[in-house]
Amino acid sequence: MTGFNVVLSRNIEGAPKNIGPYSQTVAFSHYNNLSAQLPIDPQTGSLVAGGAKEQAEQCFKNIKTVVEGIDHVMTDVVRVNIFVTNMMDMDAVEEAYHAAFPSYVPARTVVAVKALPMDASVQVEALLSYGEGTIPNEPQAGDLIKLTNNTAHAPISHLSTQSVAFSHYNNLSAQLPIEPKSGRIVAEDVKEQARQCLKNMKAILESIDVPFDDIVKVNVYLKNYSDLEAVNEVYAAFFPDSGIARAVNYLPARTIVAASNLPMGALVQMDAVVSHGDGTPPQAIEDRHGLIVEANNTENAPIDSLSTQTVAFSHYNHLSAQLGIDPKSGQMVAGDVKEQTKQILTNIQAIVESIDHAMEDIVKVNVFVKDLADLEAIDEAYQSFFPEGTPARTVAEVAALPEGALLQVDAVVGNTEGTPPIV
């Protein structure tokens, strides 16, 4: 890597030892990316006894151990993603969640998936602010503050904050297709639901004076993967949003997850990561103005008409989910899950190298699989790309994947030099 910021990976005593090639927490610049925590008792290495409540409590205990092990506190968590195998368990999970966040609540996404590692019922991942940054021997804007925001023009929940900003990023809670005045899901038409999700996201951004085209990454969660074409029709009406964005056909990076279930029986929900050009105060003027969103596609990886392969802002690049597609043929590679894993990570490597970075700059990886029984074979191929096992990681089995794929992978990459100001 070049420049001053460094990828800082750590494993904390007292939290479960890794059951795969990943680090518990990976910091870069002003954020820590935590691997998803399973309800593992660190003393035994096994799942805790009990139901969803006990499992959720253990997940949050493990997160707290990691957070405090790097001299932070739970109120530094800016977003939480909760994966459950049964949406009916969420009432029990909420009890543990309230204990972990008794006053401040972060941005949040909840999704039911088909299965979780070790047959767990609950898995929780977190994104944590890192006020001092990772410039060696030089604390970086250590007095940055976290900004939270709710607007009545989008659904308000006592369980999450609509938008949580820290440094140069806003993290939006997953938006359900809820009409904010009535508090109810809109009509059971997936297009109307997708439209409402995006309207809610836009209302949140307008409330904090951020343009819709400042979104750098969108995650779309579908109840039925067969609804994707209809959702894409609506999605394409919102992106690009402005004349400037349309002129360059700017589209955020994107990942699509086929959930087993969504809150309130919704057919679709979406969350987003948004650039925050001014950063959170206090910052020196020269450090906060004029940063730009940089989008990039390379012909050496598959190109999608509704997303950009990688979108950089400030010190991070956000990559769209990659499938095991050969970019030359446009077809899924032949062979088993190992071959698909190799192709996916080759595509990711091509994207990363096209923006003058290296695989060592990857801080977080999300792996969505068709069958968790394939994970051992996936990891054999995975470790050849990440021999040190550095990036934080989340793994879940989902209901469906595009093109009949066996897995898909997205990533977050450090952007050492940051993005330049507008010339």
Tab-separated table of C-alpha atoms in Angstrom:
chain	number	residue	atom	x	y	z
A	1	MET	CA	0.000	0.000	0.000
A	2	THR	CA	1.007	3.583	-0.506
A	3	GLY	CA	0.342	6.573	1.689
A	4	PHE	CA	-0.096	6.826	5.441
A	5	ASN	CA	-3.208	4.917	6.411
A	6	VAL	CA	-2.674	1.236	7.116
A	7	VAL	CA	-4.938	-1.806	7.268
A	8	LEU	CA	-4.955	-2.734	10.945
A	9	SER	CA	-6.287	-6.237	11.621
A	10	ARG	CA	-6.682	-7.559	15.160
A	11	ASN	CA	-7.948	-10.552	17.099
A	12	ILE	CA	-8.957	-10.058	20.711
A	13	GLU	CA	-8.489	-12.469	23.590
A	14	GLY	CA	-11.795	-13.351	25.208
A	15	ALA	CA	-13.749	-13.359	21.930
A	16	PRO	CA	-14.245	-16.578	19.946
A	17	LYS	CA	-11.202	-17.705	18.010
A	18	ASN	CA	-11.652	-17.602	14.285
A	19	ILE	CA	-13.331	-20.593	12.675
A	20	GLY	CA	-12.203	-19.415	9.261
A	21	PRO	CA	-9.614	-17.291	7.442
A	22	TYR	CA	-10.545	-13.854	8.772
A	23	SER	CA	-9.739	-11.309	11.473
A	24	GLN	CA	-12.197	-10.295	14.183
A	25	THR	CA	-11.792	-6.604	13.379
A	26	VAL	CA	-10.064	-4.704	10.586
A	27	ALA	CA	-9.600	-0.954	10.873
A	28	PHE	CA	-8.754	1.418	8.080
A	29	SER	CA	-8.815	5.187	8.407
A	30	HIS	CA	-11.898	6.100	10.474
A	31	TYR	CA	-13.777	2.790	10.491
A	32	ASN	CA	-13.453	-0.664	12.031
A	33	ASN	CA	-15.089	-3.497	10.106
A	34	LEU	CA	-16.058	-6.370	12.418
A	35	SER	CA	-16.501	-9.942	11.288
A	36	ALA	CA	-19.945	-11.348	11.967
A	37	GLN	CA	-20.119	-12.823	15.439
A	38	LEU	CA	-21.797	-16.150	16.006
A	39	PRO	CA	-23.231	-17.133	19.422
A	40	ILE	CA	-20.053	-18.998	20.359
A	41	ASP	CA	-18.907	-19.271	23.950
A	42	PRO	CA	-15.208	-18.298	23.698
A	43	GLN	CA	-14.314	-20.673	26.527
A	44	THR	CA	-15.733	-23.778	24.859
A	45	GLY	CA	-15.681	-22.817	21.184
A	46	SER	CA	-19.242	-24.138	20.911
A	47	LEU	CA	-22.641	-22.533	20.466
A	48	VAL	CA	-24.185	-21.448	23.751
A	49	ALA	CA	-27.103	-23.421	25.103
A	50	GLY	CA	-30.583	-21.983	24.804
A	51	GLY	CA	-32.725	-20.342	22.186
A	52	ALA	CA	-32.545	-17.205	20.052
A	53	LYS	CA	-32.371	-14.846	23.053
A	54	GLU	CA	-29.369	-16.616	24.563
A	55	GLN	CA	-27.691	-16.812	21.178
A	56	ALA	CA	-28.246	-13.107	20.512
A	57	GLU	CA	-26.916	-12.232	23.970
A	58	GLN	CA	-23.737	-14.171	23.220
A	59	CYS	CA	-23.325	-12.471	19.828
A	60	PHE	CA	-23.487	-9.051	21.479
A	61	LYS	CA	-21.164	-10.149	24.300
A	62	ASN	CA	-18.630	-11.204	21.702
A	63	ILE	CA	-18.987	-7.920	19.819
A	64	LYS	CA	-18.555	-5.969	23.062
A	65	THR	CA	-15.400	-7.936	23.866
A	66	VAL	CA	-13.919	-7.086	20.468
A	67	VAL	CA	-14.995	-3.442	20.674
A	68	GLU	CA	-13.583	-2.949	24.174
A	69	GLY	CA	-10.472	-4.902	23.220
A	70	ILE	CA	-9.549	-2.126	20.791
A	71	ASP	CA	-10.303	0.605	23.339
A	72	HIS	CA	-13.725	1.547	22.022
A	73	VAL	CA	-17.249	1.403	23.425
A	74	MET	CA	-20.537	0.072	22.119
A	75	THR	CA	-21.843	3.573	21.396
A	76	ASP	CA	-19.110	3.782	18.748
A	77	VAL	CA	-21.038	1.196	16.701
A	78	VAL	CA	-22.568	3.031	13.732
A	79	ARG	CA	-24.439	0.159	12.126
A	80	VAL	CA	-25.513	-3.399	12.959
A	81	ASN	CA	-26.639	-6.178	10.620
A	82	ILE	CA	-28.645	-8.979	12.237
A	83	PHE	CA	-29.085	-12.298	10.435
A	84	VAL	CA	-31.611	-14.789	11.758
A	85	THR	CA	-32.827	-18.088	10.387
A	86	ASN	CA	-36.364	-17.475	11.629
A	87	MET	CA	-37.919	-14.016	11.592
A	88	MET	CA	-40.206	-15.125	14.424
A	89	ASP	CA	-37.115	-15.111	16.675
A	90	MET	CA	-36.705	-11.349	16.397
A	91	ASP	CA	-38.785	-10.579	19.498
A	92	ALA	CA	-36.308	-12.608	21.552
A	93	VAL	CA	-33.344	-11.081	19.725
A	94	GLU	CA	-34.658	-7.576	20.487
A	95	GLU	CA	-34.295	-8.216	24.221
A	96	ALA	CA	-30.582	-8.815	23.777
A	97	TYR	CA	-30.318	-5.884	21.368
A	98	HIS	CA	-31.893	-3.494	23.911
A	99	ALA	CA	-29.401	-4.627	26.537
A	100	ALA	CA	-26.505	-3.955	24.156
A	101	PHE	CA	-27.848	-0.529	23.103
A	102	PRO	CA	-29.956	0.782	26.019
A	103	SER	CA	-30.106	4.400	24.777
A	104	TYR	CA	-28.328	5.131	21.497
A	105	VAL	CA	-29.390	2.841	18.621
A	106	PRO	CA	-27.246	2.492	15.482
A	107	ALA	CA	-28.351	2.159	11.881
A	108	ARG	CA	-29.619	-1.373	11.397
A	109	THR	CA	-30.582	-4.064	8.898
A	110	VAL	CA	-32.449	-7.262	9.802
A	111	VAL	CA	-32.787	-10.147	7.376
A	112	ALA	CA	-33.742	-13.809	7.632
A	113	VAL	CA	-31.451	-16.171	5.755
A	114	LYS	CA	-31.684	-19.863	4.963
A	115	ALA	CA	-28.858	-20.988	7.272
A	116	LEU	CA	-25.910	-19.697	9.312
A	117	PRO	CA	-22.532	-21.252	10.125
A	118	MET	CA	-22.496	-23.880	12.886
A	119	ASP	CA	-26.303	-24.134	12.596
A	120	ALA	CA	-26.678	-20.920	14.591
A	121	SER	CA	-30.040	-19.177	14.801
A	122	VAL	CA	-28.528	-15.679	15.034
A	123	GLN	CA	-25.449	-13.900	13.693
A	124	VAL	CA	-24.573	-10.220	14.187
A	125	GLU	CA	-22.036	-8.006	12.466
A	126	ALA	CA	-21.116	-4.429	13.288
A	127	LEU	CA	-19.400	-1.430	11.772
A	128	LEU	CA	-17.523	0.680	14.283
A	129	SER	CA	-16.182	4.204	14.150
A	130	TYR	CA	-12.442	4.611	14.669
A	131	GLY	CA	-11.905	8.188	15.716
A	132	GLU	CA	-8.140	8.247	15.712
A	133	GLY	CA	-7.762	6.812	12.222
A	134	THR	CA	-4.914	4.488	11.250
A	135	ILE	CA	-2.135	6.898	10.383
A	136	PRO	CA	0.862	5.470	12.283
A	137	ASN	CA	2.123	7.546	15.205
A	138	GLU	CA	-0.225	10.412	14.391
A	139	PRO	CA	-3.768	10.433	15.793
A	140	GLN	CA	-6.045	11.538	12.987
A	141	ALA	CA	-8.932	13.836	13.872
A	142	GLY	CA	-9.441	11.995	17.141
A	143	ASP	CA	-12.269	14.313	18.161
A	144	LEU	CA	-14.594	13.470	15.266
A	145	ILE	CA	-18.182	13.028	16.390
A	146	LYS	CA	-20.983	10.708	15.360
A	147	LEU	CA	-24.025	12.407	13.815
A	148	THR	CA	-27.430	10.737	14.062
A	149	ASN	CA	-30.576	11.781	12.242
A	150	ASN	CA	-34.249	10.860	11.941
A	151	THR	CA	-36.866	12.581	9.813
A	152	ALA	CA	-40.648	12.251	10.026
A	153	HIS	CA	-40.702	11.982	6.222
A	154	ALA	CA	-39.407	8.398	6.479
A	155	PRO	CA	-40.417	5.585	8.841
A	156	ILE	CA	-39.039	6.078	12.356
A	157	SER	CA	-38.176	3.101	14.533
A	158	HIS	CA	-37.194	3.004	18.195
A	159	LEU	CA	-34.869	0.128	17.270
A	160	SER	CA	-32.623	1.996	14.852
A	161	THR	CA	-31.500	5.422	13.671
A	162	GLN	CA	-32.317	6.266	10.070
A	163	SER	CA	-28.863	7.678	9.317
A	164	VAL	CA	-25.627	7.583	11.304
A	165	ALA	CA	-22.688	9.584	9.961
A	166	PHE	CA	-19.075	9.402	11.014
A	167	SER	CA	-16.226	11.067	9.193
A	168	HIS	CA	-16.945	10.909	5.444
A	169	TYR	CA	-19.742	8.331	5.422
A	170	ASN	CA	-23.433	8.105	6.272
A	171	ASN	CA	-24.831	4.657	7.024
A	172	LEU	CA	-28.560	4.260	6.329
A	173	SER	CA	-30.764	1.761	8.115
A	174	ALA	CA	-32.566	-0.709	5.893
A	175	GLN	CA	-35.717	0.876	4.552
A	176	LEU	CA	-38.846	-1.204	4.343
A	177	PRO	CA	-41.712	-0.270	1.996
A	178	ILE	CA	-43.504	1.535	4.816
A	179	GLU	CA	-45.557	4.647	4.163
A	180	PRO	CA	-44.271	6.959	6.938
A	181	LYS	CA	-47.595	8.606	7.817
A	182	SER	CA	-49.564	5.397	8.259
A	183	GLY	CA	-46.667	3.234	9.413
A	184	ARG	CA	-47.940	0.436	7.186
A	185	ILE	CA	-46.496	-1.532	4.285
A	186	VAL	CA	-47.743	-0.206	0.965
A	187	ALA	CA	-49.776	-2.404	-1.390
A	188	GLU	CA	-48.529	-5.946	-1.986
A	189	ASP	CA	-47.036	-5.123	-5.343
A	190	VAL	CA	-43.255	-5.482	-5.435
A	191	LYS	CA	-42.830	-2.474	-7.730
A	192	GLU	CA	-44.766	-0.248	-5.331
A	193	GLN	CA	-42.785	-1.643	-2.426
A	194	ALA	CA	-39.449	-1.005	-4.169
A	195	ARG	CA	-40.573	2.519	-5.023
A	196	GLN	CA	-41.494	3.188	-1.380
A	197	CYS	CA	-38.136	1.901	-0.133
A	198	LEU	CA	-36.309	4.268	-2.459
A	199	LYS	CA	-38.629	7.189	-1.625
A	200	ASN	CA	-37.874	6.632	2.062
A	201	MET	CA	-34.135	6.595	1.387
A	202	LYS	CA	-34.425	9.784	-0.624
A	203	ALA	CA	-36.404	11.501	2.153
A	204	ILE	CA	-33.710	10.634	4.683
A	205	LEU	CA	-30.967	12.040	2.465
A	206	GLU	CA	-32.899	15.208	1.711
A	207	SER	CA	-33.354	15.753	5.455
A	208	ILE	CA	-29.576	15.927	5.867
A	209	ASP	CA	-28.974	17.932	2.660
A	210	VAL	CA	-27.307	15.051	0.846
A	211	PRO	CA	-28.127	14.395	-2.845
A	212	PHE	CA	-29.419	10.978	-3.856
A	213	ASP	CA	-26.445	10.547	-6.181
A	214	ASP	CA	-24.107	10.606	-3.172
A	215	ILE	CA	-25.099	6.988	-2.525
A	216	VAL	CA	-22.035	4.824	-3.132
A	217	LYS	CA	-23.422	1.353	-2.301
A	218	VAL	CA	-26.913	-0.154	-2.156
A	219	ASN	CA	-27.890	-3.535	-0.730
A	220	VAL	CA	-31.175	-4.920	-2.042
A	221	TYR	CA	-32.865	-7.696	-0.053
A	222	LEU	CA	-35.591	-9.629	-1.878
A	223	LYS	CA	-38.096	-12.099	-0.465
A	224	ASN	CA	-38.495	-13.678	-3.900
A	225	TYR	CA	-35.560	-13.585	-6.265
A	226	SER	CA	-38.012	-13.852	-9.152
A	227	ASP	CA	-39.064	-10.261	-8.337
A	228	LEU	CA	-35.682	-8.841	-9.348
A	229	GLU	CA	-36.703	-7.787	-12.860
A	230	ALA	CA	-39.643	-5.794	-11.490
A	231	VAL	CA	-37.493	-4.226	-8.765
A	232	ASN	CA	-34.828	-3.325	-11.329
A	233	GLU	CA	-37.422	-1.488	-13.418
A	234	VAL	CA	-38.171	0.772	-10.451
A	235	TYR	CA	-34.506	1.004	-9.433
A	236	ALA	CA	-33.539	2.253	-12.898
A	237	ALA	CA	-36.044	5.099	-12.539
A	238	PHE	CA	-34.207	6.388	-9.429
A	239	PHE	CA	-30.591	5.945	-10.596
A	240	PRO	CA	-29.032	8.070	-11.953
A	241	ASP	CA	-30.908	10.851	-10.184
A	242	SER	CA	-29.437	14.156	-11.356
A	243	GLY	CA	-28.485	15.580	-14.733
A	244	ILE	CA	-24.806	15.428	-13.814
A	245	ALA	CA	-25.101	11.779	-12.785
A	246	ARG	CA	-27.072	10.939	-15.935
A	247	ALA	CA	-24.398	12.552	-18.083
A	248	VAL	CA	-21.819	10.075	-16.806
A	249	ASN	CA	-24.352	7.276	-16.097
A	250	TYR	CA	-23.304	7.109	-12.449
A	251	LEU	CA	-24.702	4.071	-10.638
A	252	PRO	CA	-23.825	2.959	-7.106
A	253	ALA	CA	-22.161	-0.349	-6.359
A	254	ARG	CA	-24.811	-2.941	-5.540
A	255	THR	CA	-25.382	-6.316	-3.886
A	256	ILE	CA	-28.611	-8.314	-4.166
A	257	VAL	CA	-29.472	-10.818	-1.439
A	258	ALA	CA	-32.331	-13.298	-1.720
A	259	ALA	CA	-33.646	-13.479	1.843
A	260	SER	CA	-35.749	-16.224	3.357
A	261	ASN	CA	-37.914	-13.571	4.974
A	262	LEU	CA	-37.990	-9.846	5.667
A	263	PRO	CA	-39.460	-7.810	8.540
A	264	MET	CA	-43.204	-7.162	8.424
A	265	GLY	CA	-43.592	-9.652	5.578
A	266	ALA	CA	-42.113	-7.168	3.102
A	267	LEU	CA	-41.141	-8.281	-0.388
A	268	VAL	CA	-38.120	-5.978	-0.543
A	269	GLN	CA	-35.945	-3.779	1.657
A	270	MET	CA	-32.864	-1.709	0.883
A	271	ASP	CA	-30.041	-0.125	2.826
A	272	ALA	CA	-27.234	2.133	1.673
A	273	VAL	CA	-23.825	3.633	2.334
A	274	VAL	CA	-23.669	7.300	1.423
A	275	SER	CA	-20.785	9.722	1.027
A	276	HIS	CA	-20.638	12.583	3.513
A	277	GLY	CA	-18.602	15.227	1.775
A	278	ASP	CA	-18.111	17.559	4.691
A	279	GLY	CA	-17.248	14.806	7.103
A	280	THR	CA	-18.304	15.056	10.736
A	281	PRO	CA	-16.863	17.953	12.708
A	282	PRO	CA	-14.514	19.149	13.870
A	283	GLN	CA	-12.247	18.966	10.857
A	284	ALA	CA	-9.844	21.383	9.270
A	285	ILE	CA	-11.450	23.061	6.246
A	286	GLU	CA	-8.840	21.675	3.864
A	287	ASP	CA	-9.654	18.145	5.027
A	288	ARG	CA	-13.386	18.249	4.515
A	289	HIS	CA	-14.403	19.969	1.280
A	290	GLY	CA	-14.255	18.984	-2.371
A	291	LEU	CA	-13.988	15.206	-2.169
A	292	ILE	CA	-15.594	13.445	-5.124
A	293	VAL	CA	-17.290	10.129	-5.776
A	294	GLU	CA	-15.136	8.043	-8.121
A	295	ALA	CA	-16.833	5.196	-9.994
A	296	ASN	CA	-14.885	2.648	-12.006
A	297	ASN	CA	-15.504	-0.326	-14.278
A	298	THR	CA	-12.862	-2.532	-15.882
A	299	GLU	CA	-13.412	-4.844	-18.844
A	300	ASN	CA	-11.417	-7.477	-16.931
A	301	ALA	CA	-14.414	-8.151	-14.684
A	302	PRO	CA	-18.121	-8.569	-15.496
A	303	ILE	CA	-19.914	-5.281	-16.168
A	304	ASP	CA	-23.520	-4.804	-15.063
A	305	SER	CA	-25.960	-2.272	-16.518
A	306	LEU	CA	-27.419	-1.327	-13.115
A	307	SER	CA	-24.318	-1.043	-10.956
A	308	THR	CA	-20.715	0.105	-10.977
A	309	GLN	CA	-18.032	-2.428	-10.108
A	310	THR	CA	-16.424	-0.154	-7.528
A	311	VAL	CA	-17.273	3.258	-6.116
A	312	ALA	CA	-14.675	5.142	-4.089
A	313	PHE	CA	-15.202	8.027	-1.752
A	314	SER	CA	-12.584	9.347	0.626
A	315	HIS	CA	-10.715	6.380	2.119
A	316	TYR	CA	-12.952	3.514	1.020
A	317	ASN	CA	-13.912	1.643	-2.141
A	318	HIS	CA	-17.203	-0.286	-2.145
A	319	LEU	CA	-17.391	-3.197	-4.581
A	320	SER	CA	-20.503	-4.672	-6.167
A	321	ALA	CA	-21.174	-8.350	-5.528
A	322	GLN	CA	-19.300	-10.590	-7.943
A	323	LEU	CA	-20.379	-13.944	-9.387
A	324	GLY	CA	-18.207	-16.677	-10.884
A	325	ILE	CA	-18.630	-15.236	-14.382
A	326	ASP	CA	-15.807	-15.207	-16.904
A	327	PRO	CA	-15.759	-11.581	-18.166
A	328	LYS	CA	-14.653	-12.633	-21.648
A	329	SER	CA	-17.447	-15.123	-22.281
A	330	GLY	CA	-20.040	-13.570	-19.972
A	331	GLN	CA	-20.843	-17.088	-18.782
A	332	MET	CA	-20.552	-18.847	-15.438
A	333	VAL	CA	-17.290	-20.784	-15.293
A	334	ALA	CA	-17.491	-24.537	-15.601
A	335	GLY	CA	-16.718	-26.666	-12.595
A	336	ASP	CA	-17.519	-26.841	-8.924
A	337	VAL	CA	-17.728	-24.316	-6.109
A	338	LYS	CA	-13.926	-24.015	-5.944
A	339	GLU	CA	-13.819	-22.907	-9.570
A	340	GLN	CA	-16.574	-20.371	-8.977
A	341	THR	CA	-14.756	-19.055	-5.892
A	342	LYS	CA	-11.527	-18.670	-7.863
A	343	GLN	CA	-13.326	-16.806	-10.645
A	344	ILE	CA	-15.125	-14.499	-8.218
A	345	LEU	CA	-11.913	-13.596	-6.435
A	346	THR	CA	-10.107	-13.209	-9.767
A	347	ASN	CA	-12.838	-10.733	-10.758
A	348	ILE	CA	-12.450	-8.896	-7.459
A	349	GLN	CA	-8.678	-8.824	-7.894
A	350	ALA	CA	-9.081	-7.393	-11.411
A	351	ILE	CA	-11.351	-4.639	-10.070
A	352	VAL	CA	-9.032	-3.843	-7.175
A	353	GLU	CA	-5.955	-3.734	-9.389
A	354	SER	CA	-7.747	-1.593	-11.973
A	355	ILE	CA	-7.850	1.187	-9.358
A	356	ASP	CA	-4.181	0.697	-8.445
A	357	HIS	CA	-4.816	-1.230	-5.261
A	358	ALA	CA	-3.996	-4.723	-4.057
A	359	MET	CA	-5.883	-7.566	-2.416
A	360	GLU	CA	-4.113	-6.678	0.841
A	361	ASP	CA	-6.177	-3.460	0.879
A	362	ILE	CA	-9.456	-5.389	1.299
A	363	VAL	CA	-10.850	-4.868	4.799
A	364	LYS	CA	-14.208	-6.662	4.647
A	365	VAL	CA	-15.683	-9.519	2.601
A	366	ASN	CA	-19.285	-10.760	2.495
A	367	VAL	CA	-19.809	-14.312	1.240
A	368	PHE	CA	-23.340	-15.443	0.364
A	369	VAL	CA	-23.579	-19.130	-0.467
A	370	LYS	CA	-26.198	-21.496	-1.839
A	371	ASP	CA	-25.111	-24.287	0.520
A	372	LEU	CA	-23.034	-23.817	3.680
A	373	ALA	CA	-21.785	-27.367	3.271
A	374	ASP	CA	-19.568	-25.913	0.512
A	375	LEU	CA	-17.751	-23.556	2.891
A	376	GLU	CA	-14.716	-25.798	3.444
A	377	ALA	CA	-14.166	-26.070	-0.309
A	378	ILE	CA	-14.742	-22.316	-0.715
A	379	ASP	CA	-12.149	-21.590	1.961
A	380	GLU	CA	-9.534	-23.702	0.171
A	381	ALA	CA	-9.774	-21.399	-2.834
A	382	TYR	CA	-10.320	-18.304	-0.674
A	383	GLN	CA	-7.083	-18.746	1.251
A	384	SER	CA	-5.001	-18.684	-1.914
A	385	PHE	CA	-6.180	-15.075	-2.407
A	386	PHE	CA	-6.020	-14.134	1.280
A	387	PRO	CA	-3.108	-16.203	2.667
A	388	GLU	CA	-2.992	-14.143	5.847
A	389	GLY	CA	-6.767	-14.324	6.298
A	390	THR	CA	-6.849	-10.609	7.063
A	391	PRO	CA	-10.219	-9.210	5.930
A	392	ALA	CA	-13.161	-9.260	8.311
A	393	ARG	CA	-15.836	-11.580	6.955
A	394	THR	CA	-19.526	-12.473	7.054
A	395	VAL	CA	-20.897	-15.762	5.683
A	396	ALA	CA	-24.547	-16.742	5.255
A	397	GLU	CA	-26.571	-19.217	3.208
A	398	VAL	CA	-29.231	-17.411	1.182
A	399	ALA	CA	-32.408	-18.530	-0.524
A	400	ALA	CA	-31.202	-18.018	-4.111
A	401	LEU	CA	-28.373	-16.595	-6.188
A	402	PRO	CA	-28.287	-15.120	-9.717
A	403	GLU	CA	-27.482	-17.337	-12.699
A	404	GLY	CA	-27.767	-20.474	-10.563
A	405	ALA	CA	-24.486	-19.497	-8.891
A	406	LEU	CA	-23.130	-21.389	-5.905
A	407	LEU	CA	-21.882	-18.209	-4.205
A	408	GLN	CA	-21.432	-14.477	-4.584
A	409	VAL	CA	-18.943	-12.193	-2.856
A	410	ASP	CA	-18.702	-8.454	-2.322
A	411	ALA	CA	-15.954	-6.462	-0.628
A	412	VAL	CA	-14.931	-3.181	0.968
A	413	VAL	CA	-11.448	-1.936	0.086
A	414	GLY	CA	-9.287	0.696	1.698
A	415	ASN	CA	-8.542	3.663	-0.556
A	416	THR	CA	-5.221	4.765	0.827
A	417	GLU	CA	-4.869	8.072	-0.927
A	418	GLY	CA	-8.508	9.047	-0.546
A	419	THR	CA	-10.443	10.548	-3.442
A	420	PRO	CA	-9.178	13.856	-4.769
A	421	PRO	CA	-11.036	17.151	-4.638
A	422	ILE	CA	-12.856	18.445	-7.693
A	423	VAL	CA	-10.343	20.167	-9.963
